[in-house]
Every structure is written in C-alpha cells, then in structure tokens.
PDB file of C-alpha atoms in Angstrom:
ATOM      1  CA  ASN F   1       0.012  -0.007  -0.029  1.00 73.00           C
ATOM      2  CA  ALA F   2       1.189   3.437  -0.816  1.00 75.00           C
ATOM      3  CA  GLY F   3       2.267   5.802   1.959  1.00 72.00           C
ATOM      4  CA  ILE F   4       2.105   9.518   1.878  1.00 66.00           C
ATOM      5  CA  PHE F   5       4.976   9.953  -0.589  1.00 79.00           C
ATOM      6  CA  ASN F   6       4.052  10.417  -4.150  1.00 78.00           C
ATOM      7  CA  ASP F   7       6.147   7.479  -5.545  1.00 84.00           C
ATOM      8  CA  GLN F   8       3.697   5.326  -7.303  1.00 85.00           C
ATOM      9  CA  TRP F   9       6.183   4.908 -10.148  1.00 85.00           C
ATOM     10  CA  LEU F  10       8.541   3.101  -7.799  1.00 87.00           C
ATOM     11  CA  LEU F  11       5.808   1.125  -6.056  1.00 85.00           C
ATOM     12  CA  SER F  12       4.439   0.019  -9.496  1.00 87.00           C
ATOM     13  CA  ALA F  13       7.831  -1.281 -10.519  1.00 88.00           C
ATOM     14  CA  ILE F  14       8.203  -3.177  -7.209  1.00 85.00           C
ATOM     15  CA  SER F  15       4.713  -4.658  -7.681  1.00 84.00           C
ATOM     16  CA  MET F  16       5.423  -5.664 -11.249  1.00 85.00           C
ATOM     17  CA  LEU F  17       8.558  -7.496 -10.134  1.00 84.00           C
ATOM     18  CA  ALA F  18       6.807  -9.178  -7.213  1.00 81.00           C
ATOM     19  CA  ALA F  19       3.977 -10.409  -9.495  1.00 78.00           C
ATOM     20  CA  ALA F  20       6.256 -11.422 -12.310  1.00 72.00           C
ATOM     21  CA  GLU F  21       7.903 -14.292 -10.457  1.00 66.00           C
ATOM     22  CA  ASP F  22       6.356 -17.170  -8.608  1.00 54.00           C
ATOM     23  CA  GLY F  23       8.299 -16.232  -5.453  1.00 44.00           C
ATOM     24  CA  GLY F  24       6.166 -13.076  -5.189  1.00 44.00           C
ATOM     25  CA  THR F  25       3.318 -15.067  -3.762  1.00 49.00           C
ATOM     26  CA  ASN F  26       2.691 -16.559  -0.392  1.00 50.00           C
ATOM     27  CA  GLY F  27       4.381 -13.513   1.398  1.00 49.00           C
ATOM     28  CA  ARG F  28       7.867 -14.334   0.032  1.00 53.00           C
ATOM     29  CA  ILE F  29       9.780 -11.784  -1.971  1.00 58.00           C
ATOM     30  CA  ALA F  30      10.384 -12.455  -5.621  1.00 73.00           C
ATOM     31  CA  LYS F  31      13.984 -13.563  -6.318  1.00 78.00           C
ATOM     32  CA  THR F  32      14.853 -10.341  -8.310  1.00 81.00           C
ATOM     33  CA  LEU F  33      13.601  -8.221  -5.396  1.00 82.00           C
ATOM     34  CA  ALA F  34      15.325 -10.443  -2.758  1.00 81.00           C
ATOM     35  CA  ASN F  35      18.661 -10.047  -4.706  1.00 85.00           C
ATOM     36  CA  LEU F  36      18.463  -6.299  -4.067  1.00 89.00           C
ATOM     37  CA  PHE F  37      19.134  -7.019  -0.414  1.00 88.00           C
ATOM     38  CA  VAL F  38      22.809  -7.597   0.310  1.00 86.00           C
ATOM     39  CA  GLY F  39      23.271 -10.410   2.806  1.00 78.00           C
ATOM     40  CA  HIS F  40      25.984 -11.181   5.290  1.00 75.00           C
ATOM     41  CA  TYR F  41      27.279 -14.269   6.865  1.00 71.00           C
ATOM     42  CA  GLY F  42      25.457 -15.299  10.027  1.00 74.00           C
ATOM     43  CA  GLN F  43      26.825 -17.181  12.983  1.00 79.00           C
ATOM     44  CA  ASP F  44      26.101 -20.523  11.259  1.00 83.00           C
ATOM     45  CA  GLY F  45      28.228 -19.495   8.202  1.00 80.00           C
ATOM     46  CA  GLU F  46      25.157 -19.156   5.987  1.00 78.00           C
ATOM     47  CA  ILE F  47      24.167 -15.924   4.265  1.00 73.00           C
ATOM     48  CA  THR F  48      21.344 -14.121   6.038  1.00 69.00           C
ATOM     49  CA  HIS F  49      19.538 -10.856   5.721  1.00 70.00           C
ATOM     50  CA  ASN F  50      18.501 -10.712   9.338  1.00 72.00           C
ATOM     51  CA  THR F  51      20.271  -8.044  11.483  1.00 73.00           C
ATOM     52  CA  GLU F  52      20.467  -7.450  15.139  1.00 73.00           C
ATOM     53  CA  VAL F  53      21.495  -3.808  14.702  1.00 73.00           C
ATOM     54  CA  GLY F  54      18.632  -2.674  12.401  1.00 79.00           C
ATOM     55  CA  ALA F  55      20.913  -1.847   9.418  1.00 86.00           C
ATOM     56  CA  PHE F  56      20.295  -3.203   5.905  1.00 90.00           C
ATOM     57  CA  CYS F  57      22.106  -2.943   2.616  1.00 92.00           C
ATOM     58  CA  VAL F  58      20.126  -2.533  -0.577  1.00 92.00           C
ATOM     59  CA  ARG F  59      21.588  -2.330  -4.061  1.00 94.00           C
ATOM     60  CA  VAL F  60      20.401   0.365  -6.550  1.00 93.00           C
ATOM     61  CA  PHE F  61      21.463   0.066 -10.256  1.00 94.00           C
ATOM     62  CA  SER F  62      22.433   3.440 -11.676  1.00 92.00           C
ATOM     63  CA  ARG F  63      24.833   4.591 -14.339  1.00 91.00           C
ATOM     64  CA  GLY F  64      25.932   1.096 -15.239  1.00 92.00           C
ATOM     65  CA  MET F  65      26.768  -0.185 -11.771  1.00 94.00           C
ATOM     66  CA  TRP F  66      25.196  -1.516  -8.630  1.00 95.00           C
ATOM     67  CA  THR F  67      25.547   0.945  -5.706  1.00 95.00           C
ATOM     68  CA  PRO F  68      25.037  -0.314  -2.117  1.00 94.00           C
ATOM     69  CA  VAL F  69      22.835   1.924   0.047  1.00 95.00           C
ATOM     70  CA  VAL F  70      22.813   1.245   3.792  1.00 93.00           C
ATOM     71  CA  VAL F  71      19.522   2.107   5.605  1.00 92.00           C
ATOM     72  CA  ASP F  72      18.171   1.549   9.081  1.00 88.00           C
ATOM     73  CA  ASP F  73      14.786   0.258  10.086  1.00 85.00           C
ATOM     74  CA  LEU F  74      13.473   3.573  11.462  1.00 76.00           C
ATOM     75  CA  PHE F  75      10.707   4.885   9.216  1.00 79.00           C
ATOM     76  CA  PRO F  76       8.773   8.106   9.005  1.00 73.00           C
ATOM     77  CA  MET F  77       5.558   7.837  11.045  1.00 74.00           C
ATOM     78  CA  LEU F  78       2.151   9.456  10.736  1.00 76.00           C
ATOM     79  CA  GLN F  79       0.686  11.532  13.426  1.00 72.00           C
ATOM     80  CA  ARG F  80      -1.096   9.343  15.965  1.00 76.00           C
ATOM     81  CA  ASP F  81      -4.572  10.428  14.819  1.00 80.00           C
ATOM     82  CA  ASN F  82      -3.831   8.990  11.312  1.00 76.00           C
ATOM     83  CA  TRP F  83      -2.851   5.474  12.455  1.00 75.00           C
ATOM     84  CA  THR F  84      -4.936   2.630  11.194  1.00 71.00           C
ATOM     85  CA  ASN F  85      -4.769  -1.178  11.406  1.00 66.00           C
ATOM     86  CA  GLU F  86      -3.661  -1.058   7.776  1.00 69.00           C
ATOM     87  CA  ASN F  87      -0.742   1.422   8.073  1.00 65.00           C
ATOM     88  CA  ARG F  88       0.214   0.745  11.725  1.00 77.00           C
ATOM     89  CA  GLY F  89       1.342   4.456  11.702  1.00 67.00           C
ATOM     90  CA  LEU F  90       3.818   4.116   8.880  1.00 74.00           C
ATOM     91  CA  ALA F  91       3.987   7.090   6.507  1.00 69.00           C
ATOM     92  CA  THR F  92       5.935   4.952   4.066  1.00 72.00           C
ATOM     93  CA  ALA F  93       4.697   2.347   1.542  1.00 75.00           C
ATOM     94  CA  HIS F  94       3.937  -0.831   3.422  1.00 69.00           C
ATOM     95  CA  ALA F  95       2.719  -4.403   3.173  1.00 70.00           C
ATOM     96  CA  GLN F  96      -0.901  -5.266   4.161  1.00 68.00           C
ATOM     97  CA  GLU F  97      -1.305  -4.416   7.895  1.00 61.00           C
ATOM     98  CA  SER F  98       2.494  -3.740   7.911  1.00 59.00           C
ATOM     99  CA  SER F  99       3.093  -7.490   8.045  1.00 61.00           C
ATOM    100  CA  SER F 100       6.595  -7.144   6.595  1.00 72.00           C
ATOM    101  CA  PHE F 101       8.884  -4.185   5.954  1.00 79.00           C
ATOM    102  CA  TRP F 102      10.955  -5.029   2.906  1.00 83.00           C
ATOM    103  CA  VAL F 103       8.846  -2.606   0.849  1.00 85.00           C
ATOM    104  CA  CYS F 104       9.580   0.162   3.427  1.00 85.00           C
ATOM    105  CA  LEU F 105      13.260  -0.659   3.163  1.00 89.00           C
ATOM    106  CA  LEU F 106      13.330  -0.464  -0.586  1.00 90.00           C
ATOM    107  CA  GLU F 107      11.514   2.777  -0.610  1.00 89.00           C
ATOM    108  CA  LYS F 108      13.827   4.228   2.074  1.00 91.00           C
ATOM    109  CA  ALA F 109      16.895   3.136   0.141  1.00 93.00           C
ATOM    110  CA  TYR F 110      15.630   4.836  -3.033  1.00 92.00           C
ATOM    111  CA  ALA F 111      14.822   7.938  -0.974  1.00 91.00           C
ATOM    112  CA  LYS F 112      18.351   7.953   0.404  1.00 93.00           C
ATOM    113  CA  PHE F 113      19.949   7.329  -2.987  1.00 94.00           C
ATOM    114  CA  TYR F 114      17.978  10.110  -4.748  1.00 91.00           C
ATOM    115  CA  GLY F 115      18.253  12.664  -1.868  1.00 91.00           C
ATOM    116  CA  GLY F 116      15.182  12.174   0.325  1.00 88.00           C
ATOM    117  CA  TYR F 117      11.541  11.054   0.264  1.00 86.00           C
ATOM    118  CA  GLY F 118      10.541  14.317  -1.476  1.00 86.00           C
ATOM    119  CA  ALA F 119      12.853  13.465  -4.400  1.00 87.00           C
ATOM    120  CA  LEU F 120      10.678  10.354  -5.061  1.00 86.00           C
ATOM    121  CA  GLY F 121       7.796  12.586  -6.142  1.00 84.00           C
ATOM    122  CA  LYS F 122       8.849  12.465  -9.766  1.00 85.00           C
ATOM    123  CA  GLY F 123       9.881   9.368 -11.630  1.00 85.00           C
ATOM    124  CA  TYR F 124       8.949   6.871 -14.234  1.00 86.00           C
ATOM    125  CA  VAL F 125       8.109   3.154 -13.893  1.00 88.00           C
ATOM    126  CA  HIS F 126      10.578   2.114 -16.613  1.00 89.00           C
ATOM    127  CA  HIS F 127      13.405   3.956 -14.825  1.00 90.00           C
ATOM    128  CA  ALA F 128      12.523   2.207 -11.584  1.00 90.00           C
ATOM    129  CA  LEU F 129      12.443  -1.186 -13.370  1.00 90.00           C
ATOM    130  CA  ALA F 130      15.894  -0.490 -14.749  1.00 91.00           C
ATOM    131  CA  SER F 131      17.320   0.416 -11.367  1.00 91.00           C
ATOM    132  CA  LEU F 132      15.695  -2.594  -9.645  1.00 90.00           C
ATOM    133  CA  THR F 133      16.813  -5.096 -12.166  1.00 89.00           C
ATOM    134  CA  GLY F 134      19.978  -3.740 -13.824  1.00 88.00           C
ATOM    135  CA  SER F 135      18.344  -4.404 -17.198  1.00 87.00           C
ATOM    136  CA  GLU F 136      17.312  -2.049 -19.948  1.00 86.00           C
ATOM    137  CA  ALA F 137      13.730  -0.858 -19.740  1.00 85.00           C
ATOM    138  CA  ILE F 138      11.608   1.106 -22.288  1.00 82.00           C
ATOM    139  CA  CYS F 139       8.436   3.052 -22.274  1.00 82.00           C
ATOM    140  CA  MET F 140       6.168   2.519 -25.213  1.00 78.00           C
ATOM    141  CA  PRO F 141       3.615   5.287 -25.742  1.00 76.00           C
ATOM    142  CA  LEU F 142       0.484   3.479 -26.833  1.00 75.00           C
ATOM    143  CA  ALA F 143      -1.843   6.261 -28.003  1.00 73.00           C
ATOM    144  CA  SER F 144      -0.234   6.800 -31.445  1.00 69.00           C
ATOM    145  CA  ALA F 145       1.014   3.220 -31.852  1.00 70.00           C
ATOM    146  CA  SER F 146      -2.487   1.685 -31.276  1.00 71.00           C
ATOM    147  CA  ARG F 147      -4.049   3.425 -34.295  1.00 74.00           C
ATOM    148  CA  GLY F 148      -3.834   2.725 -37.983  1.00 74.00           C
ATOM    149  CA  VAL F 149      -1.003   0.655 -39.457  1.00 76.00           C
ATOM    150  CA  GLY F 150       1.016   0.716 -36.248  1.00 75.00           C
ATOM    151  CA  LYS F 151      -1.555  -1.356 -34.397  1.00 81.00           C
ATOM    152  CA  ARG F 152      -0.278  -4.628 -35.830  1.00 82.00           C
ATOM    153  CA  ALA F 153       3.352  -3.799 -35.210  1.00 84.00           C
ATOM    154  CA  LEU F 154       2.470  -2.831 -31.598  1.00 84.00           C
ATOM    155  CA  TRP F 155       0.675  -6.120 -31.094  1.00 85.00           C
ATOM    156  CA  ASP F 156       3.538  -8.071 -32.541  1.00 88.00           C
ATOM    157  CA  SER F 157       5.987  -6.379 -30.275  1.00 86.00           C
ATOM    158  CA  ILE F 158       3.890  -7.116 -27.154  1.00 86.00           C
ATOM    159  CA  ILE F 159       3.629 -10.796 -28.145  1.00 90.00           C
ATOM    160  CA  LYS F 160       7.388 -10.978 -28.768  1.00 91.00           C
ATOM    161  CA  PHE F 161       8.131  -9.348 -25.389  1.00 86.00           C
ATOM    162  CA  GLN F 162       5.718 -11.751 -23.628  1.00 84.00           C
ATOM    163  CA  LYS F 163       7.251 -14.849 -25.242  1.00 88.00           C
ATOM    164  CA  ASN F 164      10.681 -13.565 -24.257  1.00 84.00           C
ATOM    165  CA  GLY F 165       9.577 -13.312 -20.631  1.00 80.00           C
ATOM    166  CA  TYR F 166       9.872  -9.517 -20.404  1.00 81.00           C
ATOM    167  CA  ILE F 167       8.198  -7.779 -17.489  1.00 82.00           C
ATOM    168  CA  MET F 168       5.433  -5.605 -18.804  1.00 80.00           C
ATOM    169  CA  GLY F 169       2.933  -3.195 -17.317  1.00 78.00           C
ATOM    170  CA  ALA F 170       0.506  -0.485 -18.414  1.00 73.00           C
ATOM    171  CA  GLY F 171      -0.378   2.871 -16.988  1.00 70.00           C
ATOM    172  CA  THR F 172      -1.208   6.441 -17.795  1.00 65.00           C
ATOM    173  CA  GLY F 173       0.880   9.458 -17.495  1.00 61.00           C
ATOM    174  CA  SER F 174      -0.290  12.905 -16.385  1.00 58.00           C
ATOM    175  CA  GLN F 175      -4.061  13.227 -16.722  1.00 57.00           C
ATOM    176  CA  ALA F 176      -3.441  16.377 -18.746  1.00 56.00           C
ATOM    177  CA  LEU F 177      -1.484  14.327 -21.306  1.00 53.00           C
ATOM    178  CA  VAL F 178      -3.591  11.134 -21.446  1.00 55.00           C
ATOM    179  CA  ASP F 179      -5.673  10.265 -24.421  1.00 58.00           C
ATOM    180  CA  LYS F 180      -9.401  10.476 -23.381  1.00 61.00           C
ATOM    181  CA  GLU F 181     -10.173   7.033 -24.720  1.00 60.00           C
ATOM    182  CA  ILE F 182      -7.354   5.452 -22.714  1.00 54.00           C
ATOM    183  CA  SER F 183      -8.304   7.302 -19.592  1.00 57.00           C
ATOM    184  CA  GLU F 184     -11.939   6.074 -19.916  1.00 63.00           C
ATOM    185  CA  MET F 185     -10.598   2.469 -20.036  1.00 58.00           C
ATOM    186  CA  GLY F 186      -9.600   2.815 -16.363  1.00 56.00           C
ATOM    187  CA  ILE F 187      -5.873   2.305 -16.692  1.00 54.00           C
ATOM    188  CA  THR F 188      -4.155   4.476 -14.101  1.00 50.00           C
TER     189      THR F 188
END
C-alpha cells in the first residue's frame, strides 16, 4: 500500500517484479527483489539478511553499476490520529497491515539514494524497473502506436516481449497528457 509519498512509479515497478515471479506469492519476496538486499554471513556460516542492529544494505542500479545503500529500520511515522490497522502508523509504503517491511526498506533506500523522500515525487516506472533489475527498460507510448498501421506492429512487439519473458505493465501518465479514450478504460 502506498504511503504519503508520491512515488507510485517506484511502487508500481516493485509490484510488477513481485507479481512477475512465482516467488512473489505466499508472502515471499520475488527472487529479483530479494537479490536487491545484500546479505551477510550469520553465525552458522550461511548468508542471512537478518540483522540485530537494524541496518540493511540495498543495491540500486544506476549509471551502469550496482551501488550499495545502507539504511536503518526507522521509518517516518504518521501523526497518531492517522494510524490505522492497515498502516500501523507508517508514513511509508507498506505491506498489508504492515506485516513485513521489505517494501519500506526498498522505498527508504531509493529515498536515500535520490536525496530524500521528497525526491521520489517524480519518476517513471521504466526507470525504476531498470534500477531494480539492472536491465534495460523502455516506455512504449500506446496512444499513437495503437491506431492505424502501427496497431499490428505494436501487437507483434507485445507478443514478442511476452514470449521472451519480459516484465510488462501499463499505466497512464499525467491526466493532462492522457488520451481521453485510454483514460476512460480505467488504466491508471
């Protein structure tokens, strides 16, 4: 669930990755998302992500390399009057009833990397996908491509991307720039 920060572009990319892999179900983090967390060797010699000091390391891909970002588990909170069972007082994005906090950690790492939670107010889903996966991501404007002779080429591209296992999503940009027909379809 979204918090008070206007970073739906980032949350959409996280959701797409969680849904794209089988590991995103049953409360487990999808492998791609889990790989963003840098583990350390526990007392048993196995790699773990648990910490006794509340510090976590998250990788962010930017400018051709993975950059480690260390964050703690202290999150911005809402004023007490705004607490609900759903948000448990968290101002950040959170899992249902705040049952896990890996989404909060990812959001906090991105906020730290980009200069603060306020800096997350502007972004694009395809940029977030690139920085979450280390892979190239593109944005395909559908309004012009879905009409006339381009319609078949667009469909062929979508089918090819699906067959190759690409992660795909759909959304609308600024309401001022959105084609009225697309807006009426309910894609947001």
